[in-house]
Amino acid sequence: MGLKACIFDLDGVIVDTAKYHYLAWKKLATMLNINFTEVDNERLKGVSRMASLDIILEIGSIVPDDKTKEEYAALKNKWYLDYINRMMPDEILPGSLEFISELKNAGIKVALGSASKNTPLILERLGIGKLFDAVADGNVVSKAKPDPEVFITAAKLLGVQPEDCVVFEDAVAGVEAALNAGMRCVGIGSEKILKDAHFVVSGLDKMSLRKLKVSAK
Ligand code: BG6
Ligand code: MG
């Protein structure tokens, strides 16, 4: 196992959008009289928009037709975009830019691996589109995490083997996707929740190339 590339999830790792996804889903759940909690929300992290909606509808035991489901998903995305369009570069999570530039200075490639179809918009809002050597997002992959497709695609775009990649993920489904891709995974968040990650830190401000190398030994 080498260390040639780092692949970052976007929502909840590079930028604090996880709270906006939650608030927008909560608004939809309230509209539908579904009791949706922050604990339930953990199941949605890293999961695609339609799969997230399915989880919420399952909690509420509601079975709408496909057209109505599309309308609910569009409504949630509209509310989510209201938050995203007001987002500022200072919402980039602490330590992210510093850690990524440390990696790049050391010749390690960096990519983004996100389920979000809103990735291009978020990168543009934050002015960090050019930071990544490759971007694999919800617009180019069809299988949702925990399927490894998004990370395998990112590795292919970078021209590196999966065993030479480390993934940074805040979601249980994302950690599983990284492991399914045959990659090492650093969990961002709580050790209790991200039990399967090889190593967990509370945020990228607690990460460094030295720590990454030590954790791989
Ligand atoms: C993931 C988020 O990054 O993207 C999920 O963790 C979200 O919460 C998914 O549902 C899809 O995002 P979007 O922006 O395409 O609705
Ligand atoms: Mg995430």
Tab-separated table of C-alpha atoms and ligand atoms in Angstrom:
chain	number	residue	atom	x	y	z
A	1	MET	CA	0.000	0.000	0.000
A	2	GLY	CA	1.393	3.363	-1.027
A	3	LEU	CA	0.162	6.890	-0.634
A	4	LYS	CA	-0.274	8.512	-4.030
A	5	ALA	CA	-3.665	10.161	-3.730
A	6	CYS	CA	-6.196	11.481	-1.221
A	7	ILE	CA	-9.879	11.530	-2.112
A	8	PHE	CA	-12.127	13.850	-0.140
A	9	ASP	CA	-15.852	13.689	0.361
A	10	LEU	CA	-17.312	17.215	0.064
A	11	ASP	CA	-20.372	17.611	2.334
A	12	GLY	CA	-19.287	17.491	5.978
A	13	VAL	CA	-15.568	17.076	5.196
A	14	ILE	CA	-14.483	20.119	3.153
A	15	VAL	CA	-17.515	22.277	3.785
A	16	ASP	CA	-20.198	22.408	6.432
A	17	THR	CA	-23.120	21.684	4.103
A	18	ALA	CA	-24.284	18.626	6.105
A	19	LYS	CA	-26.300	20.978	8.351
A	20	TYR	CA	-28.059	22.509	5.310
A	21	HIS	CA	-28.986	19.082	3.917
A	22	TYR	CA	-30.453	18.265	7.340
A	23	LEU	CA	-32.404	21.538	7.625
A	24	ALA	CA	-33.873	21.146	4.122
A	25	TRP	CA	-34.875	17.493	4.718
A	26	LYS	CA	-36.313	18.452	8.125
A	27	LYS	CA	-38.489	21.093	6.450
A	28	LEU	CA	-39.817	18.492	3.984
A	29	ALA	CA	-40.403	15.966	6.781
A	30	THR	CA	-42.307	18.570	8.821
A	31	MET	CA	-44.438	19.398	5.770
A	32	LEU	CA	-45.284	15.685	5.456
A	33	ASN	CA	-45.872	15.259	9.221
A	34	ILE	CA	-42.926	12.876	9.550
A	35	ASN	CA	-40.957	12.813	12.789
A	36	PHE	CA	-37.375	13.053	11.452
A	37	THR	CA	-34.538	13.462	13.962
A	38	GLU	CA	-30.795	14.199	13.857
A	39	VAL	CA	-30.213	10.520	14.697
A	40	ASP	CA	-32.222	9.500	11.604
A	41	ASN	CA	-30.169	12.037	9.653
A	42	GLU	CA	-26.957	9.987	10.130
A	43	ARG	CA	-28.482	7.410	7.760
A	44	LEU	CA	-28.801	10.076	5.060
A	45	LYS	CA	-25.207	11.283	5.104
A	46	GLY	CA	-23.337	10.369	1.939
A	47	VAL	CA	-26.504	8.907	0.433
A	48	SER	CA	-27.904	10.237	-2.890
A	49	ARG	CA	-30.873	12.606	-3.008
A	50	MET	CA	-33.498	10.046	-4.049
A	51	ALA	CA	-32.175	7.352	-1.699
A	52	SER	CA	-32.328	9.915	1.153
A	53	LEU	CA	-35.936	10.711	0.280
A	54	ASP	CA	-36.761	6.986	0.319
A	55	ILE	CA	-35.369	6.708	3.864
A	56	ILE	CA	-37.477	9.650	5.091
A	57	LEU	CA	-40.633	8.304	3.434
A	58	GLU	CA	-39.947	4.897	4.971
A	59	ILE	CA	-39.687	6.514	8.446
A	60	GLY	CA	-43.080	8.152	7.835
A	61	SER	CA	-44.551	5.001	6.229
A	62	ILE	CA	-45.586	7.061	3.218
A	63	VAL	CA	-45.604	5.576	-0.297
A	64	PRO	CA	-46.161	8.326	-2.890
A	65	ASP	CA	-46.101	7.781	-6.654
A	66	ASP	CA	-42.910	8.519	-8.621
A	67	LYS	CA	-44.083	11.937	-9.842
A	68	THR	CA	-44.831	13.076	-6.291
A	69	LYS	CA	-41.440	11.779	-5.167
A	70	GLU	CA	-39.738	13.846	-7.875
A	71	GLU	CA	-41.669	16.899	-6.640
A	72	TYR	CA	-40.598	16.304	-3.018
A	73	ALA	CA	-36.944	15.903	-4.059
A	74	ALA	CA	-37.120	19.097	-6.142
A	75	LEU	CA	-38.638	20.989	-3.210
A	76	LYS	CA	-35.915	19.802	-0.844
A	77	ASN	CA	-33.242	20.783	-3.347
A	78	LYS	CA	-34.804	24.239	-3.795
A	79	TRP	CA	-34.654	24.830	-0.016
A	80	TYR	CA	-31.111	23.433	0.103
A	81	LEU	CA	-30.019	25.774	-2.709
A	82	ASP	CA	-31.446	28.751	-0.789
A	83	TYR	CA	-28.796	27.987	1.858
A	84	ILE	CA	-26.009	27.189	-0.640
A	85	ASN	CA	-26.529	30.395	-2.585
A	86	ARG	CA	-25.920	32.387	0.620
A	87	MET	CA	-22.858	30.347	1.595
A	88	MET	CA	-19.512	32.135	1.993
A	89	PRO	CA	-15.913	30.880	1.597
A	90	ASP	CA	-15.518	31.103	5.405
A	91	GLU	CA	-17.783	28.028	5.626
A	92	ILE	CA	-14.926	25.892	4.319
A	93	LEU	CA	-14.179	23.664	7.309
A	94	PRO	CA	-11.072	24.568	9.386
A	95	GLY	CA	-7.819	22.984	8.258
A	96	SER	CA	-9.122	21.706	4.887
A	97	LEU	CA	-7.229	24.106	2.647
A	98	GLU	CA	-4.038	23.856	4.721
A	99	PHE	CA	-4.063	20.039	4.680
A	100	ILE	CA	-4.784	19.860	0.941
A	101	SER	CA	-1.947	22.234	0.145
A	102	GLU	CA	0.412	20.210	2.380
A	103	LEU	CA	-0.512	17.101	0.332
A	104	LYS	CA	-0.045	18.862	-2.989
A	105	ASN	CA	3.341	20.242	-1.950
A	106	ALA	CA	4.374	16.665	-1.148
A	107	GLY	CA	3.355	15.528	-4.672
A	108	ILE	CA	0.232	13.679	-3.512
A	109	LYS	CA	-2.745	14.007	-5.856
A	110	VAL	CA	-6.095	15.201	-4.517
A	111	ALA	CA	-9.585	14.448	-5.777
A	112	LEU	CA	-13.152	14.961	-4.694
A	113	GLY	CA	-15.547	12.002	-4.365
A	114	SER	CA	-19.067	13.220	-3.590
A	115	ALA	CA	-22.599	11.950	-4.166
A	116	SER	CA	-23.820	15.513	-4.612
A	117	LYS	CA	-25.124	16.799	-7.933
A	118	ASN	CA	-24.620	20.288	-6.510
A	119	THR	CA	-20.825	19.812	-6.280
A	120	PRO	CA	-19.939	22.203	-9.179
A	121	LEU	CA	-22.098	24.963	-7.680
A	122	ILE	CA	-20.596	24.549	-4.203
A	123	LEU	CA	-17.013	24.548	-5.545
A	124	GLU	CA	-17.773	27.706	-7.470
A	125	ARG	CA	-19.397	29.443	-4.463
A	126	LEU	CA	-16.335	28.633	-2.372
A	127	GLY	CA	-13.816	29.448	-5.120
A	128	ILE	CA	-12.025	26.092	-4.762
A	129	GLY	CA	-12.819	24.379	-8.081
A	130	LYS	CA	-9.195	24.498	-9.245
A	131	LEU	CA	-7.858	22.935	-6.054
A	132	PHE	CA	-8.649	19.350	-7.079
A	133	ASP	CA	-6.818	17.278	-9.698
A	134	ALA	CA	-10.067	15.393	-10.386
A	135	VAL	CA	-13.725	15.587	-9.388
A	136	ALA	CA	-16.056	12.562	-9.269
A	137	ASP	CA	-19.554	13.609	-8.203
A	138	GLY	CA	-23.256	12.756	-8.413
A	139	ASN	CA	-23.334	14.032	-11.993
A	140	VAL	CA	-20.897	11.378	-13.262
A	141	VAL	CA	-21.688	8.323	-11.143
A	142	SER	CA	-24.951	6.454	-10.846
A	143	LYS	CA	-24.442	4.120	-7.891
A	144	ALA	CA	-24.832	5.662	-4.428
A	145	LYS	CA	-22.379	5.067	-1.545
A	146	PRO	CA	-21.782	2.469	-0.034
A	147	ASP	CA	-21.169	1.375	-3.632
A	148	PRO	CA	-17.498	2.200	-4.346
A	149	GLU	CA	-18.188	3.673	-7.816
A	150	VAL	CA	-17.512	7.313	-6.883
A	151	PHE	CA	-14.093	6.566	-5.338
A	152	ILE	CA	-13.060	4.102	-8.067
A	153	THR	CA	-13.983	6.769	-10.646
A	154	ALA	CA	-11.896	9.386	-8.795
A	155	ALA	CA	-8.881	7.016	-8.695
A	156	LYS	CA	-9.246	6.289	-12.423
A	157	LEU	CA	-9.420	10.001	-13.239
A	158	LEU	CA	-6.208	10.494	-11.239
A	159	GLY	CA	-4.526	7.461	-12.834
A	160	VAL	CA	-3.758	5.752	-9.496
A	161	GLN	CA	-4.584	2.319	-8.100
A	162	PRO	CA	-7.226	2.046	-5.322
A	163	GLU	CA	-4.679	0.608	-2.869
A	164	ASP	CA	-2.638	3.813	-3.193
A	165	CYS	CA	-5.574	6.044	-2.187
A	166	VAL	CA	-6.825	7.301	1.162
A	167	VAL	CA	-10.424	8.513	1.467
A	168	PHE	CA	-11.635	11.163	3.950
A	169	GLU	CA	-15.289	10.632	4.875
A	170	ASP	CA	-17.826	11.838	7.475
A	171	ALA	CA	-20.582	9.349	6.580
A	172	VAL	CA	-21.051	5.714	7.529
A	173	ALA	CA	-22.100	4.923	3.925
A	174	GLY	CA	-18.995	6.752	2.670
A	175	VAL	CA	-16.623	4.809	4.933
A	176	GLU	CA	-18.181	1.580	3.633
A	177	ALA	CA	-17.801	2.814	0.043
A	178	ALA	CA	-14.077	3.510	0.614
A	179	LEU	CA	-13.528	0.058	2.120
A	180	ASN	CA	-15.516	-1.522	-0.733
A	181	ALA	CA	-13.168	0.289	-3.137
A	182	GLY	CA	-10.163	-1.329	-1.436
A	183	MET	CA	-8.934	2.027	-0.107
A	184	ARG	CA	-7.851	3.173	3.323
A	185	CYS	CA	-10.280	5.504	5.075
A	186	VAL	CA	-9.902	8.329	7.565
A	187	GLY	CA	-13.211	9.069	9.298
A	188	ILE	CA	-14.037	12.721	9.949
A	189	GLY	CA	-16.280	13.000	13.007
A	190	SER	CA	-17.065	10.626	15.832
A	191	GLU	CA	-15.182	7.373	16.466
A	192	LYS	CA	-18.392	5.868	17.850
A	193	ILE	CA	-20.253	6.424	14.586
A	194	LEU	CA	-17.412	5.821	12.103
A	195	LYS	CA	-16.264	2.569	13.729
A	196	ASP	CA	-15.125	0.922	10.487
A	197	ALA	CA	-12.719	3.681	9.417
A	198	HIS	CA	-8.993	2.902	9.828
A	199	PHE	CA	-8.487	6.100	11.774
A	200	VAL	CA	-10.835	8.888	12.965
A	201	VAL	CA	-10.206	12.594	13.613
A	202	SER	CA	-12.733	15.274	14.533
A	203	GLY	CA	-11.848	17.418	11.504
A	204	LEU	CA	-9.160	18.105	8.915
A	205	ASP	CA	-7.661	20.704	11.291
A	206	LYS	CA	-6.506	17.666	13.313
A	207	MET	CA	-4.884	16.048	10.267
A	208	SER	CA	-1.377	16.299	8.848
A	209	LEU	CA	0.725	14.330	6.373
A	210	ARG	CA	2.853	13.061	9.262
A	211	LYS	CA	-0.231	11.713	11.103
A	212	LEU	CA	-1.500	10.149	7.906
A	213	LYS	CA	1.774	8.298	7.353
A	214	VAL	CA	1.925	7.136	10.992
A	215	SER	CA	-1.704	5.891	10.837
A	216	ALA	CA	-0.899	3.790	7.763
A	217	LYS	CA	1.855	1.820	9.513
B	1	BG6	C1	-23.925	13.832	-0.100
B	1	BG6	C2	-24.596	14.257	1.182
B	1	BG6	O1	-22.647	14.380	-0.167
B	1	BG6	O2	-24.681	14.274	-1.229
B	1	BG6	C3	-26.033	13.756	1.215
B	1	BG6	O3	-23.883	13.734	2.291
B	1	BG6	C4	-26.765	14.240	-0.036
B	1	BG6	O4	-26.652	14.253	2.380
B	1	BG6	C5	-26.022	13.775	-1.287
B	1	BG6	O5	-28.091	13.715	-0.065
B	1	BG6	C6	-26.677	14.247	-2.578
B	1	BG6	O6	-26.610	15.640	-2.627
B	1	BG6	P1	-27.368	16.551	-3.666
B	1	BG6	O7	-26.687	17.891	-3.495
B	1	BG6	O8	-27.136	15.978	-5.034
B	1	BG6	O9	-28.807	16.562	-3.299
B	2	MG	MG	-20.243	13.761	3.637
